[in-house]
CSV table of C-alpha atoms in Angstrom, one decimal:
chain,number,residue,atom,x,y,z
A,1,LYS,CA,-25.0,24.1,-4.6
A,2,ASN,CA,-25.2,20.5,-3.5
A,3,GLN,CA,-24.3,20.2,0.2
A,4,VAL,CA,-24.6,17.9,3.1
A,5,GLU,CA,-24.6,19.3,6.6
A,6,GLN,CA,-24.3,17.2,9.7
A,7,SER,CA,-25.0,18.0,13.4
A,8,PRO,CA,-23.7,17.9,16.0
A,9,GLN,CA,-20.0,18.1,15.0
A,10,SER,CA,-19.2,16.0,18.0
A,11,LEU,CA,-21.1,14.2,20.8
A,12,ILE,CA,-20.1,12.5,24.0
A,13,ILE,CA,-22.5,10.1,25.6
A,14,LEU,CA,-22.3,7.4,28.3
A,15,GLU,CA,-22.2,3.7,27.4
A,16,GLY,CA,-25.7,2.3,27.2
A,17,LYS,CA,-27.3,5.5,26.3
A,18,ASN,CA,-29.1,6.3,23.0
A,19,CYS,CA,-28.2,9.1,20.6
A,20,THR,CA,-29.4,10.6,17.4
A,21,LEU,CA,-27.3,12.2,14.7
A,22,GLN,CA,-28.7,14.6,12.1
A,23,CYS,CA,-28.1,15.2,8.4
A,24,ASN,CA,-29.6,17.9,6.2
A,25,TYR,CA,-28.9,18.0,2.5
A,26,THR,CA,-29.6,20.2,-0.5
A,27,VAL,CA,-28.7,17.6,-3.1
A,28,SER,CA,-30.9,17.5,-6.1
A,29,PRO,CA,-31.8,15.4,-8.0
A,30,PHE,CA,-31.5,12.8,-5.2
A,31,SER,CA,-30.6,9.2,-5.7
A,32,ASN,CA,-29.8,7.7,-2.3
A,33,LEU,CA,-28.5,8.6,1.1
A,34,ARG,CA,-25.9,6.5,3.0
A,35,TRP,CA,-24.6,6.5,6.5
A,36,TYR,CA,-21.1,5.4,7.0
A,37,LYS,CA,-19.1,4.6,10.2
A,38,GLN,CA,-15.5,5.5,10.1
A,39,ASP,CA,-13.2,4.4,12.8
A,40,THR,CA,-10.1,6.5,13.3
A,41,GLY,CA,-7.5,5.8,10.6
A,42,ARG,CA,-9.8,3.3,8.8
A,43,GLY,CA,-12.0,3.4,5.7
A,44,PRO,CA,-15.7,4.2,5.9
A,45,VAL,CA,-18.0,1.2,6.4
A,46,SER,CA,-21.5,1.3,5.1
A,47,LEU,CA,-24.3,1.2,7.8
A,48,THR,CA,-27.4,1.9,5.7
A,49,ILE,CA,-28.4,3.0,2.2
A,50,MET,CA,-31.8,4.5,1.6
A,51,THR,CA,-33.6,5.5,-1.6
A,52,PHE,CA,-36.2,8.1,-2.0
A,53,SER,CA,-39.1,5.8,-1.2
A,54,GLU,CA,-37.6,4.4,2.1
A,55,ASN,CA,-38.4,6.2,5.4
A,56,THR,CA,-36.6,3.9,7.8
A,57,LYS,CA,-33.9,1.3,7.6
A,58,SER,CA,-32.3,-0.6,10.5
A,59,ASN,CA,-29.0,-2.4,10.8
A,60,GLY,CA,-28.7,-3.9,14.3
A,61,ARG,CA,-28.7,-1.1,16.8
A,62,TYR,CA,-28.5,1.5,14.0
A,63,THR,CA,-31.7,3.0,12.6
A,64,ALA,CA,-31.7,5.6,9.9
A,65,THR,CA,-34.7,7.7,8.9
A,66,LEU,CA,-35.2,9.7,5.8
A,67,ASP,CA,-37.6,12.5,5.1
A,68,ALA,CA,-37.2,13.3,1.4
A,69,ASP,CA,-39.6,16.2,1.5
A,70,THR,CA,-37.7,18.1,4.1
A,71,LYS,CA,-34.3,16.6,3.0
A,72,GLN,CA,-33.4,15.4,6.4
A,73,SER,CA,-32.1,12.2,7.7
A,74,SER,CA,-31.2,10.9,11.1
A,75,LEU,CA,-29.2,8.0,12.5
A,76,HIS,CA,-30.3,6.7,15.8
A,77,ILE,CA,-28.0,4.5,17.9
A,78,THR,CA,-29.6,2.4,20.6
A,79,ALA,CA,-27.8,1.1,23.7
A,80,SER,CA,-24.5,2.5,22.7
A,81,GLN,CA,-21.3,0.5,23.2
A,82,LEU,CA,-17.7,1.6,23.5
A,83,SER,CA,-17.1,0.2,20.0
A,84,ASP,CA,-19.6,2.8,18.6
A,85,SER,CA,-17.0,5.5,19.1
A,86,ALA,CA,-16.2,6.7,15.6
A,87,SER,CA,-17.1,9.3,13.0
A,88,TYR,CA,-20.5,8.9,11.4
A,89,ILE,CA,-20.7,10.3,7.9
A,90,CYS,CA,-23.8,11.1,5.9
A,91,VAL,CA,-23.3,10.8,2.1
A,92,VAL,CA,-25.9,11.7,-0.5
A,93,SER,CA,-25.7,10.4,-4.1
A,94,ASP,CA,-27.2,12.5,-6.9
A,95,SER,CA,-28.8,11.1,-10.0
A,96,ASN,CA,-25.3,11.1,-11.7
A,97,TYR,CA,-24.1,8.9,-8.8
A,98,GLN,CA,-21.8,11.7,-7.6
A,99,LEU,CA,-21.3,11.3,-3.8
A,100,ILE,CA,-21.6,14.4,-1.7
A,101,TRP,CA,-20.0,13.9,1.6
A,102,GLY,CA,-20.9,15.4,5.0
A,103,ALA,CA,-18.1,16.4,7.4
A,104,GLY,CA,-19.3,13.7,9.9
A,105,THR,CA,-20.2,13.6,13.5
A,106,LYS,CA,-17.5,12.4,15.9
A,107,LEU,CA,-19.2,10.2,18.5
A,108,ILE,CA,-17.4,9.3,21.7
A,109,ILE,CA,-18.8,6.7,24.1
A,110,LYS,CA,-17.6,6.9,27.6
A,111,PRO,CA,-17.7,4.0,30.1
B,1,GLU,CA,-16.6,-11.2,3.7
B,2,PRO,CA,-14.7,-9.9,0.6
B,3,GLU,CA,-12.7,-6.8,1.2
B,4,VAL,CA,-10.7,-4.2,-0.6
B,5,THR,CA,-7.0,-4.4,0.3
B,6,GLN,CA,-4.7,-1.4,0.2
B,7,THR,CA,-0.9,-1.3,0.6
B,8,PRO,CA,1.1,0.1,2.1
B,9,SER,CA,-0.9,1.1,5.2
B,10,HIS,CA,1.5,4.0,5.8
B,11,GLN,CA,4.0,5.7,3.4
B,12,VAL,CA,6.4,8.4,4.2
B,13,THR,CA,8.0,10.1,1.2
B,14,GLN,CA,10.1,13.2,0.6
B,15,MET,CA,8.6,16.2,-1.2
B,16,GLY,CA,9.2,15.9,-4.9
B,17,GLN,CA,9.3,12.1,-4.9
B,18,GLU,CA,6.8,9.9,-6.8
B,19,VAL,CA,4.6,7.4,-4.9
B,20,ILE,CA,2.4,4.6,-6.0
B,21,LEU,CA,-0.5,3.5,-3.8
B,22,ARG,CA,-1.8,0.0,-4.4
B,23,CYS,CA,-5.3,-1.4,-4.1
B,24,VAL,CA,-6.8,-4.8,-4.7
B,25,PRO,CA,-10.5,-4.4,-5.3
B,26,ILE,CA,-13.1,-7.1,-4.7
B,27,SER,CA,-12.7,-9.6,-7.5
B,28,ASN,CA,-16.2,-9.3,-9.2
B,29,HIS,CA,-16.4,-5.5,-8.9
B,30,LEU,CA,-16.3,-3.4,-12.0
B,31,TYR,CA,-16.1,0.1,-10.7
B,32,PHE,CA,-13.0,1.5,-8.9
B,33,TYR,CA,-12.5,4.7,-7.1
B,34,TRP,CA,-9.9,6.7,-5.2
B,35,TYR,CA,-10.8,9.1,-2.5
B,36,ARG,CA,-8.6,11.1,-0.1
B,37,GLN,CA,-9.2,12.6,3.3
B,38,ILE,CA,-6.9,15.2,4.7
B,39,LEU,CA,-6.7,15.0,8.5
B,40,GLY,CA,-9.8,16.4,10.1
B,41,GLN,CA,-11.5,17.2,6.8
B,42,LYS,CA,-14.2,15.6,4.6
B,43,VAL,CA,-13.6,12.7,2.3
B,44,GLU,CA,-12.9,14.0,-1.2
B,45,PHE,CA,-13.5,12.2,-4.5
B,46,LEU,CA,-10.5,11.9,-6.8
B,47,VAL,CA,-11.3,9.6,-9.6
B,48,SER,CA,-13.5,6.8,-10.8
B,49,PHE,CA,-12.4,4.1,-13.2
B,50,TYR,CA,-14.5,1.7,-15.3
B,51,ASN,CA,-13.8,-0.5,-18.2
B,52,ASN,CA,-10.1,0.3,-18.1
B,53,GLU,CA,-10.5,4.0,-18.3
B,54,ILE,CA,-11.2,7.0,-16.2
B,55,SER,CA,-15.0,7.6,-16.1
B,56,GLU,CA,-14.9,10.7,-13.9
B,57,LYS,CA,-12.3,12.9,-12.1
B,58,SER,CA,-12.4,15.8,-9.7
B,59,GLU,CA,-10.6,19.1,-9.9
B,60,ILE,CA,-8.1,17.7,-7.4
B,61,PHE,CA,-7.1,15.0,-9.9
B,62,ASP,CA,-4.7,17.0,-12.0
B,63,ASP,CA,-1.7,16.0,-14.1
B,64,GLN,CA,0.1,15.1,-10.9
B,65,PHE,CA,-2.1,12.1,-10.5
B,66,SER,CA,-2.6,9.0,-12.6
B,67,VAL,CA,-4.4,5.7,-12.2
B,68,GLU,CA,-3.8,2.3,-13.7
B,69,ARG,CA,-5.1,-1.2,-13.6
B,70,PRO,CA,-1.9,-2.9,-14.6
B,71,ASP,CA,-3.3,-6.4,-14.4
B,72,GLY,CA,-6.7,-8.1,-13.6
B,73,SER,CA,-6.4,-7.5,-9.8
B,74,ASN,CA,-4.5,-4.4,-8.9
B,75,PHE,CA,-5.6,-0.8,-9.2
B,76,THR,CA,-2.9,1.9,-8.5
B,77,LEU,CA,-2.8,5.6,-7.8
B,78,LYS,CA,0.4,7.3,-8.8
B,79,ILE,CA,1.3,10.7,-7.4
B,80,ARG,CA,4.2,12.4,-9.2
B,81,SER,CA,6.3,15.0,-7.5
B,82,THR,CA,4.6,14.9,-4.2
B,83,LYS,CA,3.8,18.1,-2.3
B,84,LEU,CA,3.4,18.6,1.4
B,85,GLU,CA,-0.3,19.2,0.9
B,86,ASP,CA,-0.7,15.7,-0.6
B,87,SER,CA,-0.4,14.3,2.9
B,88,ALA,CA,-3.6,12.6,3.6
B,89,MET,CA,-5.4,9.2,3.9
B,90,TYR,CA,-6.0,7.8,0.5
B,91,PHE,CA,-8.9,5.3,0.2
B,92,CYS,CA,-9.6,2.9,-2.6
B,93,ALA,CA,-13.2,1.7,-3.1
B,94,SER,CA,-14.8,-0.7,-5.5
B,95,SER,CA,-18.4,-1.6,-6.4
B,96,GLU,CA,-20.4,-3.8,-8.7
B,97,GLY,CA,-22.6,-0.8,-9.4
B,98,GLU,CA,-24.7,1.7,-7.5
B,99,PRO,CA,-25.1,2.0,-4.6
B,100,GLY,CA,-22.9,-0.4,-2.7
B,101,TYR,CA,-19.3,0.8,-2.3
B,102,THR,CA,-16.7,-1.1,-0.3
B,103,PHE,CA,-13.8,0.9,1.0
B,104,GLY,CA,-10.3,-0.2,1.8
B,105,SER,CA,-8.6,0.7,5.1
B,106,GLY,CA,-6.6,3.4,3.4
B,107,THR,CA,-3.0,4.4,3.0
B,108,ARG,CA,-1.7,7.2,5.2
B,109,LEU,CA,0.6,9.2,3.0
B,110,THR,CA,3.0,11.6,4.8
B,111,VAL,CA,5.0,13.9,2.7
B,112,VAL,CA,8.0,15.5,4.5
């Protein structure tokens, strides 16, 4: 069954610190993997989209990695800011462009 | 930057009533979607729409639901005879094609 699992479920870090969020998937065949940021009560906003051949992709302080062999991805946030507090959702698209959503990691940045 | 606009932002309705959620997708986008997110749960796919017809729908999207593109700009989701369990955030999204989706800010539907 196609699944996307994220860890941790929630994370609290101090402002200015770095953190890494994990995503494991069993989706096959694979088309692309996306990371979204979702502020409370808002729609998801795309951070990165990676295809099979891409290992790393950056968007400002966000860097996503993809290991298609082990079916793992990570999202690294550098020098966190209070505005980074949100849920981060990993979404995998299969070859039929069906999106399989993870449950998200809720990140809280404390001053 | 172009955005997907959803109205209303919050809708409260009585059980059994019909509601229409409205979306204005990005003007040059061809693919339209509705998703929902029950509080604290994953985002769930409802339906995709292309070329004036439903291209795919999930098990959730039963006869209670319908979508329409009544004119060149709006995309609506109608929920007939709402139930308590329909309470959720409903997100509209649009895209030119894979892989870039743009999501709206959502409509919070509360059924009482």
